[in-house]
Coordinates of C-alpha atoms in Angstrom, one line a residue:
X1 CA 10.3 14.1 -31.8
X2 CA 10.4 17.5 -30.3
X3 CA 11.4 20.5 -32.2
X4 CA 14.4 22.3 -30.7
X5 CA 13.2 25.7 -31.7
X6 CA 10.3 27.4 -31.8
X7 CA 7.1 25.9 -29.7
X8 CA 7.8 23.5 -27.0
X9 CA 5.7 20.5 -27.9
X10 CA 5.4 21.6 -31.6
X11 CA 7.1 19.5 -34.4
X12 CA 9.1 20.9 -36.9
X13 CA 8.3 20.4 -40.7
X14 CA 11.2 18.4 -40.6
X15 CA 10.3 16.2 -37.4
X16 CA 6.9 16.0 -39.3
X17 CA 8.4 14.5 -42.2
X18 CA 10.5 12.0 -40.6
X19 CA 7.4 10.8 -38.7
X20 CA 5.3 10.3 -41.9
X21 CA 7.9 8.4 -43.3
X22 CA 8.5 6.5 -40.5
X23 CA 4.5 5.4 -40.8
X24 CA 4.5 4.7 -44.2
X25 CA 7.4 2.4 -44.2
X26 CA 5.7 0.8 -41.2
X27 CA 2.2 0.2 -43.2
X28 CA 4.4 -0.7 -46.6
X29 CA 5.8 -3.9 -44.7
X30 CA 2.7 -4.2 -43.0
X31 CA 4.4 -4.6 -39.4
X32 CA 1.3 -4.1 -37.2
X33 CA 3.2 -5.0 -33.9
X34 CA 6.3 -2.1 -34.8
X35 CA 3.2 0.0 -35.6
X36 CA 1.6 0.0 -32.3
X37 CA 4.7 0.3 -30.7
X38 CA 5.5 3.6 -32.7
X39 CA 2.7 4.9 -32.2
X40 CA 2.7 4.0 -28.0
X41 CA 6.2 5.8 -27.8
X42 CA 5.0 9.0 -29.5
X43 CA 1.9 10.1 -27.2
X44 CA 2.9 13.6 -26.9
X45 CA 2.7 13.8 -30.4
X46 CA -0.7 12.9 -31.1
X47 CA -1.9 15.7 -33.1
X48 CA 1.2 14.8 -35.6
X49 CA 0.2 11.1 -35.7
X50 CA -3.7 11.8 -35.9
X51 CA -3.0 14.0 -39.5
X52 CA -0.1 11.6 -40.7
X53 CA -1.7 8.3 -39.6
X54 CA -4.8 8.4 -42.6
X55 CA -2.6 8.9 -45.6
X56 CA 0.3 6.3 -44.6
X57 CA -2.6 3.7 -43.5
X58 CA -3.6 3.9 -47.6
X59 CA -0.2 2.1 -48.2
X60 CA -1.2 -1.2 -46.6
X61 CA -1.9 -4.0 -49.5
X62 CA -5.1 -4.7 -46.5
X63 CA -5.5 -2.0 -44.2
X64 CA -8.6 -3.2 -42.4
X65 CA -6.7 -6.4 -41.7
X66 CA -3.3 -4.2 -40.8
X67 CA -5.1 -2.5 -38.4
X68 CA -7.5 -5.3 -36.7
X69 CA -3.5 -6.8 -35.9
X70 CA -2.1 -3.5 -34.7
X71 CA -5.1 -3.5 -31.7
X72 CA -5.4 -7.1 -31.6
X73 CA -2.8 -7.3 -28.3
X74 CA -5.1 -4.4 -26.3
X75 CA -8.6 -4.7 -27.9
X76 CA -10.7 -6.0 -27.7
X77 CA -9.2 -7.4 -24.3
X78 CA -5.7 -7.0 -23.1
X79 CA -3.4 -9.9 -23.5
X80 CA -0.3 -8.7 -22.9
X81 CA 1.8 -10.7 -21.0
X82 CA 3.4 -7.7 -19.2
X83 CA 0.7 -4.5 -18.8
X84 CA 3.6 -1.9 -19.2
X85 CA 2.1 1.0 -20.1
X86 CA -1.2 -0.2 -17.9
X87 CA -3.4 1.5 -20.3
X88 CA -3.3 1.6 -24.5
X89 CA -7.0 2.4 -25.2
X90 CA -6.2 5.4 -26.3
X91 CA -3.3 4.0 -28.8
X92 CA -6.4 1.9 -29.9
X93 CA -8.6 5.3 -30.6
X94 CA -5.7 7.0 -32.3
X95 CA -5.6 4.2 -34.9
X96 CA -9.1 3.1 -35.3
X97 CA -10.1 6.8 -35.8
X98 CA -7.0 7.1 -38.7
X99 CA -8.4 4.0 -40.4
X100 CA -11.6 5.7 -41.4
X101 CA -10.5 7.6 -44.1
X102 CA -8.2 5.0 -44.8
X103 CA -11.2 2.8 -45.8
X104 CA -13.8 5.4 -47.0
X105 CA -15.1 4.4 -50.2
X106 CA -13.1 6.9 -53.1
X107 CA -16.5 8.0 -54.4
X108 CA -17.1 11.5 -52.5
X109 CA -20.9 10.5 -52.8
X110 CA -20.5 7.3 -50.7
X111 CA -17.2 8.1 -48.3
X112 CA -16.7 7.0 -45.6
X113 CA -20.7 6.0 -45.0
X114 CA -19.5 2.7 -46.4
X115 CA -15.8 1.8 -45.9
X116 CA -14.6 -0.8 -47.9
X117 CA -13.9 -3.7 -45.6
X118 CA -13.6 -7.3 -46.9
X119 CA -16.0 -9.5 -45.7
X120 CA -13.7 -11.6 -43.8
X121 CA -12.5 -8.7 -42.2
X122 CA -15.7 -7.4 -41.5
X123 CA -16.6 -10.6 -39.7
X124 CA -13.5 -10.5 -37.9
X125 CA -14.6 -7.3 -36.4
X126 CA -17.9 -8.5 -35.4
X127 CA -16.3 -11.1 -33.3
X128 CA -14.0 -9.0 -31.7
X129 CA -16.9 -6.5 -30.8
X130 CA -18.4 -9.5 -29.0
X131 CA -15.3 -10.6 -27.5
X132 CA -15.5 -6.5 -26.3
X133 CA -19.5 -7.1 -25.0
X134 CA -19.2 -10.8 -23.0
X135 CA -15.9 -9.4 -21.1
X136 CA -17.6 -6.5 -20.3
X137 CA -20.9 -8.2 -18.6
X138 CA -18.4 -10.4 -17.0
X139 CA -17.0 -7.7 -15.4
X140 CA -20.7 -5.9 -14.3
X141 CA -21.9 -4.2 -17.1
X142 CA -20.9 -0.9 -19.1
X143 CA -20.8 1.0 -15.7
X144 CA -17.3 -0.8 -14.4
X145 CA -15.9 -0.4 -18.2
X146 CA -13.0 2.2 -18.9
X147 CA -13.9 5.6 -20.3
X148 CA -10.9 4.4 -23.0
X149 CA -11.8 0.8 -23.4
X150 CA -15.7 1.8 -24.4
X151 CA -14.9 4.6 -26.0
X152 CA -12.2 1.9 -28.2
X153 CA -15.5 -0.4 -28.7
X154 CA -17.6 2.2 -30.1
X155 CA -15.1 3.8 -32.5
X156 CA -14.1 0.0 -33.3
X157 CA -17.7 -0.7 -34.6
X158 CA -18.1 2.7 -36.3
X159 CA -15.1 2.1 -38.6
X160 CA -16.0 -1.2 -39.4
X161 CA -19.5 -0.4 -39.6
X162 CA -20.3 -3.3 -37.7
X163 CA -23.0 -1.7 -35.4
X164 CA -26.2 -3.7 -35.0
X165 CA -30.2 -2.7 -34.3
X166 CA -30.3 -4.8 -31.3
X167 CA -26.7 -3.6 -29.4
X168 CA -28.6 0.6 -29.7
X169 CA -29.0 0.1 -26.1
X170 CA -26.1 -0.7 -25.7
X171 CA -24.6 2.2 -27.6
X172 CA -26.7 5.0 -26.0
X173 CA -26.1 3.6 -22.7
X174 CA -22.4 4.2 -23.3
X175 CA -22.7 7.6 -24.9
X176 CA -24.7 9.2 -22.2
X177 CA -22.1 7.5 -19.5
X178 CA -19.2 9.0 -21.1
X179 CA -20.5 12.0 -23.1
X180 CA -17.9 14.4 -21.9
X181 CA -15.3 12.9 -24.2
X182 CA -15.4 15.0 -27.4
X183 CA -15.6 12.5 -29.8
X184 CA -19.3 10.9 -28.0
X185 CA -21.5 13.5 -30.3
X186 CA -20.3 12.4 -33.7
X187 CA -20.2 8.5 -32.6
X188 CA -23.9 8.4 -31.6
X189 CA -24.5 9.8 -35.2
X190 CA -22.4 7.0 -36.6
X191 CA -23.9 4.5 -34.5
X192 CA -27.7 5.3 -36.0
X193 CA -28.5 7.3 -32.6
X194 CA -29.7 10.2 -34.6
X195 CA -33.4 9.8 -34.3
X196 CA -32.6 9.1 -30.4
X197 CA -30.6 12.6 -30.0
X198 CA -33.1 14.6 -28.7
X199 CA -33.9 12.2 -26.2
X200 CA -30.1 11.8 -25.3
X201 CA -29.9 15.8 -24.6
X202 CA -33.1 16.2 -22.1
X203 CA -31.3 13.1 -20.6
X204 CA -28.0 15.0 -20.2
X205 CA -29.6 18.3 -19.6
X206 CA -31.8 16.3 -16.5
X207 CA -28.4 14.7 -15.2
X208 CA -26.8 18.5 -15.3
X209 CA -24.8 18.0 -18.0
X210 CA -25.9 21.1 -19.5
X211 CA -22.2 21.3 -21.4
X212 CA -22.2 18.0 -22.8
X213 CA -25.9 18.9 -23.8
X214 CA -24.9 21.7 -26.3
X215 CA -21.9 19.8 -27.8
X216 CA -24.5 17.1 -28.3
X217 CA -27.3 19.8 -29.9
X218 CA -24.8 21.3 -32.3
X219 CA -23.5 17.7 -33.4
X220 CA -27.4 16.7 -34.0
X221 CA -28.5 19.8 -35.3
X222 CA -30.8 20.7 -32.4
X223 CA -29.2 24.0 -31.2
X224 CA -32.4 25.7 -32.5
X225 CA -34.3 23.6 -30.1
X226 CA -32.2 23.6 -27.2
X227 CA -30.3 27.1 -26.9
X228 CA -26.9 27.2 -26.0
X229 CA -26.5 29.8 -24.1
X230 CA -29.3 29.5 -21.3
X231 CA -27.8 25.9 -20.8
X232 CA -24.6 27.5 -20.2
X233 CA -25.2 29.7 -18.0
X234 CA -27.5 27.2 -16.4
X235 CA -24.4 24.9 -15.8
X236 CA -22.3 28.0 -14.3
X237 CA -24.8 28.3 -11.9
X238 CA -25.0 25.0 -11.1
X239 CA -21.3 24.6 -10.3
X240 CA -21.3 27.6 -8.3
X241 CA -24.0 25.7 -6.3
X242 CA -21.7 22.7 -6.1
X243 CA -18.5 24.2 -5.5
X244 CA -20.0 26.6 -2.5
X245 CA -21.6 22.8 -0.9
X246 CA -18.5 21.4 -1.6
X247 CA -16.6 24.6 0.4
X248 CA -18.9 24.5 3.1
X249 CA -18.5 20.5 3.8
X250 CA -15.2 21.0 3.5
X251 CA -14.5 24.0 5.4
X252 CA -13.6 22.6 8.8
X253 CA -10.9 19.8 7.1
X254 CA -7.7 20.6 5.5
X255 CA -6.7 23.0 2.5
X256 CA -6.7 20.6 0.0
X257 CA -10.3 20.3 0.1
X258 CA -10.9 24.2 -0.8
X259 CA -7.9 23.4 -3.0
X260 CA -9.8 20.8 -5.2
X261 CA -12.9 23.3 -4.6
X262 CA -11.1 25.9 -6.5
X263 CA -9.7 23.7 -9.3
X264 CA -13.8 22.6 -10.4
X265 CA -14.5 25.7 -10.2
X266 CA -11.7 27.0 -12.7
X267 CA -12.4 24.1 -15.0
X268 CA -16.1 24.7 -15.8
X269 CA -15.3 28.3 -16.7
X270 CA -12.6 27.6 -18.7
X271 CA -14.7 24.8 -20.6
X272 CA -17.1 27.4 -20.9
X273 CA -15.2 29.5 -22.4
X274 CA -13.6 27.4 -24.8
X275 CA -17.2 26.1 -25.7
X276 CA -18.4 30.0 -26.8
X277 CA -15.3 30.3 -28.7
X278 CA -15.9 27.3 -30.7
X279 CA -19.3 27.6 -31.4
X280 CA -18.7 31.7 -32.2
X281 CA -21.5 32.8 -29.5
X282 CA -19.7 35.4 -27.7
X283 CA -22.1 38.2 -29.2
X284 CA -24.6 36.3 -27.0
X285 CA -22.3 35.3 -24.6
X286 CA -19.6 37.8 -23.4
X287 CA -16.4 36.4 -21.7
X288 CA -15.1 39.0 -20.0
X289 CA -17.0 38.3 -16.6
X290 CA -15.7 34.8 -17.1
X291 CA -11.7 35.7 -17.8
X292 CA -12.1 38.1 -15.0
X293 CA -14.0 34.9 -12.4
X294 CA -11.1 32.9 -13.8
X295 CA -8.1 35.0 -13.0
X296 CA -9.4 35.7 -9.7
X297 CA -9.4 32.2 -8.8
X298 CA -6.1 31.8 -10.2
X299 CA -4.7 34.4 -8.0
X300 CA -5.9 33.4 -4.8
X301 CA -4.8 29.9 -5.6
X302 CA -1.8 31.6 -5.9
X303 CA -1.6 33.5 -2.8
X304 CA -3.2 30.6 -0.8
X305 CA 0.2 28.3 -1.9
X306 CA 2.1 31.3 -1.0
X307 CA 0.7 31.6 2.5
X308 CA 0.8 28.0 3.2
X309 CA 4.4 27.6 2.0
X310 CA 5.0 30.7 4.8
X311 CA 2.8 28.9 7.8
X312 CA 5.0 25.9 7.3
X313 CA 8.5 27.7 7.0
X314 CA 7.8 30.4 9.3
X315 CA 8.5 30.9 13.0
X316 CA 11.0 28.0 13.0
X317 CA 15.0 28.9 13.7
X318 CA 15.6 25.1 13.0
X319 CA 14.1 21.3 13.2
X320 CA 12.2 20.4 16.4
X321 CA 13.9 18.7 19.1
X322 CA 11.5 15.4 19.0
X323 CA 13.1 14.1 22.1
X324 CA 13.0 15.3 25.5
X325 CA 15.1 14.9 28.1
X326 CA 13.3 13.0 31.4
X327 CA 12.4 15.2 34.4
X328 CA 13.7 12.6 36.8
X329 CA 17.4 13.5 35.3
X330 CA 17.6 9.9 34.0
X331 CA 19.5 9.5 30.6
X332 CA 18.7 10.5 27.0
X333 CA 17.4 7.5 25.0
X334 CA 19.2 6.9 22.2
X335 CA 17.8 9.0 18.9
X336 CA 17.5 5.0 16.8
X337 CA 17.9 1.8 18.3
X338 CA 19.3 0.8 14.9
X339 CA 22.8 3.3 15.4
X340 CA 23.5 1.1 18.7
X341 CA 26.9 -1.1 17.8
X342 CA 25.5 -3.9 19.3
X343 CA 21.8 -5.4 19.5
X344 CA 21.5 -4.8 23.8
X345 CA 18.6 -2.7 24.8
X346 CA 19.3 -0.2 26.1
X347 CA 16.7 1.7 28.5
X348 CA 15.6 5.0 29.2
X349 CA 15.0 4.4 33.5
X350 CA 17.9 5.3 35.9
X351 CA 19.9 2.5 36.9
X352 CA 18.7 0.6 39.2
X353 CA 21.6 1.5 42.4
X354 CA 23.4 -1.3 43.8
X355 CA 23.4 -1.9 47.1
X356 CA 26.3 -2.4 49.4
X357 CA 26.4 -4.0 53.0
X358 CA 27.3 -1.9 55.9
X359 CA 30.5 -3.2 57.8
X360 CA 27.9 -2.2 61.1
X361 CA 26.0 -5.4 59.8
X362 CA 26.7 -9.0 60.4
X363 CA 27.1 -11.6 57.6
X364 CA 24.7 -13.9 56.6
X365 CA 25.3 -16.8 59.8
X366 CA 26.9 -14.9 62.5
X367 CA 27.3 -16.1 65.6
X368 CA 24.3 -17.0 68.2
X369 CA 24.0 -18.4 71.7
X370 CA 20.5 -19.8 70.6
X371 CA 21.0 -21.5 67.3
X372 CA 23.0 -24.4 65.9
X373 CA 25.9 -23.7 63.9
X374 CA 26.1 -24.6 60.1
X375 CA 28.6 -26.6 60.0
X376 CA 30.6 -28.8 62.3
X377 CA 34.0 -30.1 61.7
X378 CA 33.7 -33.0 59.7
X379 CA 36.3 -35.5 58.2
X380 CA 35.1 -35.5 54.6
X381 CA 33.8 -31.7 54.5
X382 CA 36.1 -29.0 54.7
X383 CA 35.3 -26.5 57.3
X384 CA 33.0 -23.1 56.9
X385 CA 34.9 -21.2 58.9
X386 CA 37.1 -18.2 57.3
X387 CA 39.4 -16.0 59.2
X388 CA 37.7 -12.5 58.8
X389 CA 38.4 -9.9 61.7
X390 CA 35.4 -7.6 60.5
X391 CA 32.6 -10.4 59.8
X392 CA 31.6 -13.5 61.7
X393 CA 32.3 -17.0 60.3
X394 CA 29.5 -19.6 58.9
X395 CA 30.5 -22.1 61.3
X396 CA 31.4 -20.8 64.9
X397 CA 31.2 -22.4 68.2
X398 CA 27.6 -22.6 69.6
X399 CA 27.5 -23.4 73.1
X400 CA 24.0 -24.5 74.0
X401 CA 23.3 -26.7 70.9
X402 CA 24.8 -29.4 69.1
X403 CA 25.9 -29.3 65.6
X404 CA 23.8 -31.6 63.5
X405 CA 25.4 -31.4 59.8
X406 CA 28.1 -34.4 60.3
X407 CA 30.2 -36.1 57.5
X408 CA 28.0 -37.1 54.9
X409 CA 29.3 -39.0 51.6
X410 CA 26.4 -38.2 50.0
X411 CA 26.3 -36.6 46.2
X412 CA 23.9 -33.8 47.0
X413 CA 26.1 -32.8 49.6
X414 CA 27.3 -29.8 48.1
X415 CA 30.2 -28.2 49.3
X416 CA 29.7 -24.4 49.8
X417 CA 30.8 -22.0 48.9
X418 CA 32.7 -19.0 50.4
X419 CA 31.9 -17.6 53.8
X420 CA 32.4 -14.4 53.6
X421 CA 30.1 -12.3 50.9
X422 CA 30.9 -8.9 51.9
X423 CA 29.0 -6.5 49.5
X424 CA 28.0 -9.1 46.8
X425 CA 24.8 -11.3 46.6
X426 CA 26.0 -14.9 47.9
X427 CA 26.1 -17.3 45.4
X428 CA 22.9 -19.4 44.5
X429 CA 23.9 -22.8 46.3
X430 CA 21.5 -25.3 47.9
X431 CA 22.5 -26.4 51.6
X432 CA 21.5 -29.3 53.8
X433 CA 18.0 -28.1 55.8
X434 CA 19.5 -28.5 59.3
X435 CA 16.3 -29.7 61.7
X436 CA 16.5 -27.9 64.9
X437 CA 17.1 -30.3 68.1
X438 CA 13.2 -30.5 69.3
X439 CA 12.4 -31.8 65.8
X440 CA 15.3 -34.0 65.8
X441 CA 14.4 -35.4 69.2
X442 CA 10.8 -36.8 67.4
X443 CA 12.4 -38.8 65.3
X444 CA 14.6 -40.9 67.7
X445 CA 17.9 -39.4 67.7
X446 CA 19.2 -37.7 69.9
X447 CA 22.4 -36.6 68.9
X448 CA 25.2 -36.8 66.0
X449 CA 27.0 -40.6 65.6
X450 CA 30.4 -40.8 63.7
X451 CA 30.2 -44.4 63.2
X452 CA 27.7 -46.8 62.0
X453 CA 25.3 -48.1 65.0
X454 CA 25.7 -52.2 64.6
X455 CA 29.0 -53.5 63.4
X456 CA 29.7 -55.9 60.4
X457 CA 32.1 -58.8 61.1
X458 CA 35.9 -58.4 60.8
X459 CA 36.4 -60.4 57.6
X460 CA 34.0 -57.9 55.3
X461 CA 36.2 -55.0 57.0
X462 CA 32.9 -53.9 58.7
X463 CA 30.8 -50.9 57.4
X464 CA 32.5 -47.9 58.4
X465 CA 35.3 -49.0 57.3
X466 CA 34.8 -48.0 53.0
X467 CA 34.1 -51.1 52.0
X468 CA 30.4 -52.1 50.8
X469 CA 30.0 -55.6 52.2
X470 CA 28.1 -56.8 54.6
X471 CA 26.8 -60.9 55.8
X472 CA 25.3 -59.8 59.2
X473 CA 21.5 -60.4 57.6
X474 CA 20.9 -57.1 58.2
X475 CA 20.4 -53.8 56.5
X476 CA 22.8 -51.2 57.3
X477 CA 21.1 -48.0 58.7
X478 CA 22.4 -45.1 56.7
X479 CA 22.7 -41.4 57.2
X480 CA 19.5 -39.2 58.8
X481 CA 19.8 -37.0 55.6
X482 CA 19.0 -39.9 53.5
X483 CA 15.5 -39.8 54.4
X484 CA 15.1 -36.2 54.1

């Protein structure tokens, strides 16, 4: 809950209020599921749940128990059924962190160094922090964990003070991977890593780390031993070093490189700067060459946006015309095929021009003194022949050869079609091949018959005659086109 007034962000003592209530009546029923829930929904206002958390965690009748349920869903792996939010580790920190003073011991002499956890809880805990250790080999070791989901594990076995001799490995290994999270330091302490810190902080200081180095020397006790301030200024340096390869690879590419470039570099001074205010060494340390570095990059971040907003708004009346009219004059193409009102295709060539006939040409069969006509009066067929005064007829006289295409009662016969095709393509029909007269002659016949050649007896109405008997013995000799 936001206050209206006043800081944006910053609870009110009223919002506070409602919030610690809100807690303890969670803990007093000892809903763990509600808790996490409550706790999930209320992320920006971690600093409010982080100092109202401890004292309404007291109010649990088992509050090692209360809190091993809250996590129990997420930690030590998730089993929700539905991963919405993706990631709760840092729900799990939030409480597991609360929970230590929650179980510190009430004698000031023995705190928190021994938390009073039952032993079946205690063993609970140790199981989970196994469950935590086999998924995460499973998944290729502490290198493809989470930042959040280790940094859960560790602050799971500090406040249960479940940490064993042989996992130290283990422990280190994870606090030098992830010692730029602010609560690493204190952890390894917890952990037993304190006879192992000054090995841990040449190990940072070797990886250039130099930051993480003095948070870790100040949290050991080591500052004596490894000074602050040369290891600060040793990791400006190195950052400059970074950030100038880093503009120089990626100089020739786009502006978000030298925009990321800028951003790492305004990051290190400002952790630097927060770093000598919190450990009070600016009369060692001055900041004002820092705030002035750091105002200077934020300005020409600034004007870099600026200029880039210009470049892409500037020198442009209106939107681009993406589509270009052909040279050839053809037409447009249409802007999406998808606004057409029907699903034809629709192309962006000139139509292809039709061509008509010429009335100074003939037709398809026009008349010829040396070729057999089409088509000769037949009984069956009707004639080809069309009166046309401007075009000449399928079927006209020929006077030096015979017409060959007779009657035929045939099926394949097909009648044609019309004689006269003018400026249209003639219609797709398949005629008769007409053999010319030398090729004819080969074959034994000489010229066109119009009745059968051997006649049938008068009682079976012959074989010309439509009917389909026959008793001469012998096999009627059909049509020429039959054998074609």
């Amino acid at each position: 809950m936001a206050s209206s007034g006043g800081d944006k962000g910053v609870p009110s003592d009223a919002d506070a209020a409602g919030l610690a209530e809100n807690l303890r009546a969670l803990c007093v029923r000892m809903d763990s599921a509600a808790f996490l829930g409550f706790v999930v929904a209320r992320r920006k206002e971690a600093d409010a749940l982080r100092a109202e958390m401890p004292p309404a965690l007291k109010c649990c009748v088992d509050p090692a128990k209360f809190v091993m349920d809250a996590v129990a869903d997420v930690f030590p792996v998730d089993r929700r059924e539905v991963k919405n939010p993706a990631d709760l580790a840092w729900a799990c920190v939030l409480i597991l962190e609360a929970a230590v003073p929650a179980l510190a011991d009430p004698d000031p002499e023995i705190g928190a160094a021994r938390p009073l956890v039952p032993r079946a809880a205690r063993e609970r805990a140790r199981g989970m922090a196994r469950e935590w250790k086999e998924a995460v080999e499973k998944k290729g070791g502490v290198e493809g964990a989470k930042p959040s989901d280790a940094h859960a594990f560790l602050q799971h076995v500090a406040t249960f003070a479940v940490a064993e001799r042989e996992d130290r490995p283990l422990y280190r290994k994870i606090v030098v991977s992830f010692s730029w999270r602010r609560q690493m330091p204190r952890l390894a302490i917890t952990l037993g890593l304190e006879e192992e810190m000054a090995d841990i902080i040449e190990e940072l200081i070797a990886k250039r780390q130099q930051l993480d180095a003095v948070n870790f020397a100040y949290e050991a006790g080591l500052q004596e031993k490894f000074a602050p301030v040369p290891l600060l200024k040793s990791y400006l340096e190195d950052s400059k070093k970074a950030s100038s390869t880093a503009s120089d690879t990626s100089s020739a590419s786009s502006g978000q490189s030298g925009s990321n470039v800028n951003k790492k570099e305004q990051s290190a001074l400002r952790a630097v700067i927060k770093c000598v205010e919190d450990r009070k060494l600016e009369a060692k340390f001055p900041l004002e060459d820092l705030r002035k570095q750091l105002e200077e990059l934020e300005k020409a971040k600034t004007e870099k946006k600026k200029a880039a907003s210009s470049s892409s708004s500037g020198g442009s009346s209106g939107p681009a015309n993406k589509r270009i009219r052909a040279s050839n004059g053809g037409p447009m193409p249409p802007a999406k095929a998808g606004r057409l009102t029907s699903n034809a295709c629709v192309s962006s060539f000139p139509a292809p021009a039709t061509f008509a006939r010429s009335p100074s040409h003939t037709s398809y069969a026009t008349t010829s003194p040396s070729h057999t006509s089409y088509a000769t009066p037949s009984p069956s067929h009707t004639s080809y022949t069309t009166p046309s005064p401007s075009y000449a007829s399928y079927a006209t006289a020929s006077p030096s050869h015979t017409s060959y295409a007779t009657a035929s009662p045939y099926p394949y016969d097909r009648p044609a079609g019309h004689g006269l095709y003018c400026n249209q393509s003639p219609p797709a029909i398949r005629e008769p091949y007409v053999y010319p007269a030398k090729e004819v002659a080969n074959v034994g016949i000489g010229m066109p018959y119009s009745a059968p050649p051997m006649s049938y007896p008068a009682p079976y109405g012959g074989y010309g005659n439509g009917m389909g008997a026959y008793n001469n013995g012998m096999a009627p000799a059909f049509h020429q086109a039959y054998y074609r």
